Amino acid sequence: MKKNHLKLFLAALVISSSLAIYSCSKDDDEIARIVPVGIAQDPNNFKGDITNGQVVTLDATKVYVLNGSIRVKDGGKLIIPAGTRIVATAAAASYIIVEQGGQLYANGTAASPVLFTSSQTTGGSWGGIVICGKAPINTGTTGSSEIGNTTYGGTAATDNSGSLMYVRIEYAGADFATGKKFNGLSLFGVGSDTVVENIALLNNAEDGIQLYGGTVNVSNIVSIGNEDDAFVWTDGWIGTGSNIYTKRKTDGTGNTGIKGINNVASPNASPRSNPIIKNVTFIGGTSGESHAVTMYSGTYATIDNIVTSEWAAGINIESDSSVTYFNGKKKITNALFEDTTTKVSLKSTAGTNVPIVDTTFTEKADATGAGNGKLTPTWATGWSGLQ
């Protein structure tokens, strides 16, 4: 009986091992059999549309030459795995736009980020990335993006345009019309189910990242060396921005760390821009824009754990409704103004200085900002290009 049990045990072991080997081999074969479709078929000529129902998955072992525009149409999906490099070569004609209902999944890792770059290592060498969602805005029920003339906005606060994780975007911001440039990353009416985290915007010729309304939350944002503002919101953005680290170009030029706006044409438009901003560091320089943070045209916000360094002014708030919201209300807490001449200033819509009530902001001598005071936060090292 013992021998029979032993034989049965050995037979079962052989069968299970065979099944495991077959299973692993089958999975490996399926991975190996991923066949490029649509615009992914020619990495040296990467451009065109991804249409409804089409899923285009890139190969991380290849370099994709972006020599035109890519449009992810309603119902289309572009998947960019960790470690993929996309190199733009066609100046303003090189950009990626995700239309309403389309989705972009660019999911890198800390060890292997997704890189969008240019063959020319100067700001403005290509367009950038534009995502248009269906979340609310305050410039109308819907709008048309100046970049790509694509519809955005709506009533779907939880709209999902995909996810961007551990992504680096550099040398974008090309001129696409007279006086108009791309940003590194433009989010038009993007919804809260879209994931945007661990994003680096480096050496772009316009804003690093700009949010045009919507409800998307963003976290772990590095915005450095951009020629305009590092982080901008407008048109009714209601979301959370956490762990934001910005720094001007090494020559000290550039504009604000944050520019917050509700609606330039209608400061009290609804939904009103009212984000939660927390754990942020803004490093300035010897020239350029004087304010680390400037908020106007009716925007609201709550700001906590902020560090500013090397600015003429820390936080500037303008327009009657914005000033009324902030003045004396402790909407700015745990602030450290290092090498900053004027900590907070208020101006009316007419441009006159408004006296600051002493409870407008609170200070904290050991505020950590984005995580490490004015130094590079540990979460940003490596994948973002920072050491």
mmCIF file of N, CA, C and O in Angstrom, residues 33-65:
data_model
loop_
_atom_site.group_PDB
_atom_site.id
_atom_site.type_symbol
_atom_site.label_atom_id
_atom_site.label_comp_id
_atom_site.label_asym_id
_atom_site.label_seq_id
_atom_site.Cartn_x
_atom_site.Cartn_y
_atom_site.Cartn_z
ATOM 1 N N ARG A 33 3.544 36.951 -28.692
ATOM 2 C CA ARG A 33 2.730 37.050 -29.902
ATOM 3 C C ARG A 33 1.987 38.379 -30.007
ATOM 4 O O ARG A 33 1.156 38.541 -30.891
ATOM 5 N N ILE A 34 2.224 39.331 -29.096
ATOM 6 C CA ILE A 34 1.588 40.637 -29.226
ATOM 7 C C ILE A 34 2.049 41.263 -30.542
ATOM 8 O O ILE A 34 3.233 41.538 -30.740
ATOM 9 N N VAL A 35 1.126 41.461 -31.435
ATOM 10 C CA VAL A 35 1.442 41.972 -32.771
ATOM 11 C C VAL A 35 1.096 43.451 -32.842
ATOM 12 O O VAL A 35 -0.024 43.844 -32.498
ATOM 13 N N PRO A 36 2.037 44.290 -33.256
ATOM 14 C CA PRO A 36 1.722 45.718 -33.361
ATOM 15 C C PRO A 36 0.630 45.970 -34.389
ATOM 16 O O PRO A 36 0.629 45.364 -35.469
ATOM 17 N N VAL A 37 -0.285 46.870 -34.042
ATOM 18 C CA VAL A 37 -1.376 47.191 -34.957
ATOM 19 C C VAL A 37 -1.395 48.692 -35.199
ATOM 20 O O VAL A 37 -0.820 49.484 -34.453
ATOM 21 N N GLY A 38 -2.077 49.085 -36.243
ATOM 22 C CA GLY A 38 -2.277 50.499 -36.532
ATOM 23 C C GLY A 38 -0.983 51.275 -36.589
ATOM 24 O O GLY A 38 0.011 50.863 -37.207
ATOM 25 N N ILE A 39 -0.951 52.405 -35.899
ATOM 26 C CA ILE A 39 0.188 53.307 -35.982
ATOM 27 C C ILE A 39 1.438 52.767 -35.292
ATOM 28 O O ILE A 39 2.518 53.348 -35.425
ATOM 29 N N ALA A 40 1.301 51.650 -34.557
ATOM 30 C CA ALA A 40 2.473 51.072 -33.890
ATOM 31 C C ALA A 40 3.296 50.191 -34.819
ATOM 32 O O ALA A 40 4.373 49.730 -34.441
ATOM 33 N N GLN A 41 2.826 49.954 -36.028
ATOM 34 C CA GLN A 41 3.510 49.017 -36.920
ATOM 35 C C GLN A 41 4.839 49.546 -37.447
ATOM 36 O O GLN A 41 5.720 48.763 -37.787
ATOM 37 N N ASP A 42 4.981 50.845 -37.510
ATOM 38 C CA ASP A 42 6.237 51.423 -38.009
ATOM 39 C C ASP A 42 6.764 52.424 -36.981
ATOM 40 O O ASP A 42 6.406 53.597 -37.008
ATOM 41 N N PRO A 43 7.633 51.996 -36.053
ATOM 42 C CA PRO A 43 8.147 52.894 -35.018
ATOM 43 C C PRO A 43 8.882 54.114 -35.567
ATOM 44 O O PRO A 43 8.977 55.139 -34.892
ATOM 45 N N ASN A 44 9.396 54.017 -36.792
ATOM 46 C CA ASN A 44 10.133 55.136 -37.388
ATOM 47 C C ASN A 44 9.217 56.155 -38.053
ATOM 48 O O ASN A 44 9.693 57.170 -38.569
ATOM 49 N N ASN A 45 7.919 55.878 -38.052
ATOM 50 C CA ASN A 45 6.945 56.781 -38.663
ATOM 51 C C ASN A 45 5.689 56.790 -37.798
ATOM 52 O O ASN A 45 4.600 56.435 -38.217
ATOM 53 N N PHE A 46 5.876 57.214 -36.544
ATOM 54 C CA PHE A 46 4.846 57.105 -35.525
ATOM 55 C C PHE A 46 3.935 58.322 -35.570
ATOM 56 O O PHE A 46 4.276 59.413 -35.093
ATOM 57 N N LYS A 47 2.756 58.159 -36.149
ATOM 58 C CA LYS A 47 1.771 59.239 -36.242
ATOM 59 C C LYS A 47 0.462 58.657 -36.749
ATOM 60 O O LYS A 47 0.410 57.500 -37.202
ATOM 61 N N GLY A 48 -0.613 59.468 -36.667
ATOM 62 C CA GLY A 48 -1.898 59.031 -37.198
ATOM 63 C C GLY A 48 -2.956 58.915 -36.124
ATOM 64 O O GLY A 48 -2.767 59.328 -34.973
ATOM 65 N N ASP A 49 -4.097 58.351 -36.480
ATOM 66 C CA ASP A 49 -5.253 58.239 -35.592
ATOM 67 C C ASP A 49 -5.373 56.845 -35.001
ATOM 68 O O ASP A 49 -5.040 55.845 -35.637
ATOM 69 N N ILE A 50 -5.868 56.810 -33.773
ATOM 70 C CA ILE A 50 -6.279 55.557 -33.142
ATOM 71 C C ILE A 50 -7.795 55.637 -33.028
ATOM 72 O O ILE A 50 -8.331 56.482 -32.299
ATOM 73 N N THR A 51 -8.480 54.809 -33.756
ATOM 74 C CA THR A 51 -9.919 54.963 -33.948
ATOM 75 C C THR A 51 -10.733 54.169 -32.933
ATOM 76 O O THR A 51 -10.200 53.386 -32.140
ATOM 77 N N ASN A 52 -12.043 54.377 -32.967
ATOM 78 C CA ASN A 52 -12.974 53.728 -32.050
ATOM 79 C C ASN A 52 -12.792 52.209 -32.072
ATOM 80 O O ASN A 52 -12.801 51.582 -33.127
ATOM 81 N N GLY A 53 -12.599 51.630 -30.892
ATOM 82 C CA GLY A 53 -12.452 50.188 -30.771
ATOM 83 C C GLY A 53 -11.034 49.687 -30.976
ATOM 84 O O GLY A 53 -10.763 48.498 -30.766
ATOM 85 N N GLN A 54 -10.134 50.551 -31.369
ATOM 86 C CA GLN A 54 -8.759 50.124 -31.627
ATOM 87 C C GLN A 54 -7.900 50.307 -30.377
ATOM 88 O O GLN A 54 -7.932 51.352 -29.726
ATOM 89 N N VAL A 55 -7.114 49.288 -30.039
ATOM 90 C CA VAL A 55 -6.181 49.347 -28.924
ATOM 91 C C VAL A 55 -4.777 49.196 -29.499
ATOM 92 O O VAL A 55 -4.440 48.165 -30.089
ATOM 93 N N VAL A 56 -3.974 50.226 -29.345
ATOM 94 C CA VAL A 56 -2.602 50.221 -29.858
ATOM 95 C C VAL A 56 -1.649 50.129 -28.673
ATOM 96 O O VAL A 56 -1.634 51.011 -27.809
ATOM 97 N N THR A 57 -0.874 49.066 -28.627
ATOM 98 C CA THR A 57 0.082 48.846 -27.549
ATOM 99 C C THR A 57 1.492 48.938 -28.105
ATOM 100 O O THR A 57 1.832 48.250 -29.074
ATOM 101 N N LEU A 58 2.317 49.785 -27.502
ATOM 102 C CA LEU A 58 3.683 49.955 -27.977
ATOM 103 C C LEU A 58 4.611 48.906 -27.369
ATOM 104 O O LEU A 58 4.285 48.246 -26.381
ATOM 105 N N ASP A 59 5.774 48.777 -27.973
ATOM 106 C CA ASP A 59 6.799 47.830 -27.554
ATOM 107 C C ASP A 59 7.901 48.607 -26.843
ATOM 108 O O ASP A 59 8.574 49.445 -27.450
ATOM 109 N N ALA A 60 8.098 48.331 -25.568
ATOM 110 C CA ALA A 60 9.058 49.105 -24.776
ATOM 111 C C ALA A 60 10.497 48.923 -25.234
ATOM 112 O O ALA A 60 11.372 49.710 -24.855
ATOM 113 N N THR A 61 10.753 47.924 -26.059
ATOM 114 C CA THR A 61 12.123 47.703 -26.533
ATOM 115 C C THR A 61 12.455 48.563 -27.740
ATOM 116 O O THR A 61 13.608 48.581 -28.186
ATOM 117 N N LYS A 62 11.467 49.276 -28.264
ATOM 118 C CA LYS A 62 11.679 50.084 -29.458
ATOM 119 C C LYS A 62 11.629 51.573 -29.118
ATOM 120 O O LYS A 62 11.024 51.985 -28.134
ATOM 121 N N VAL A 63 12.256 52.392 -29.960
ATOM 122 C CA VAL A 63 12.156 53.847 -29.871
ATOM 123 C C VAL A 63 11.194 54.307 -30.955
ATOM 124 O O VAL A 63 11.356 53.952 -32.131
ATOM 125 N N TYR A 64 10.181 55.086 -30.572
ATOM 126 C CA TYR A 64 9.168 55.536 -31.527
ATOM 127 C C TYR A 64 9.465 56.976 -31.947
ATOM 128 O O TYR A 64 9.601 57.859 -31.103
ATOM 129 N N VAL A 65 9.584 57.180 -33.246
ATOM 130 C CA VAL A 65 9.896 58.494 -33.799
ATOM 131 C C VAL A 65 8.580 59.193 -34.136
ATOM 132 O O VAL A 65 7.878 58.823 -35.085
#
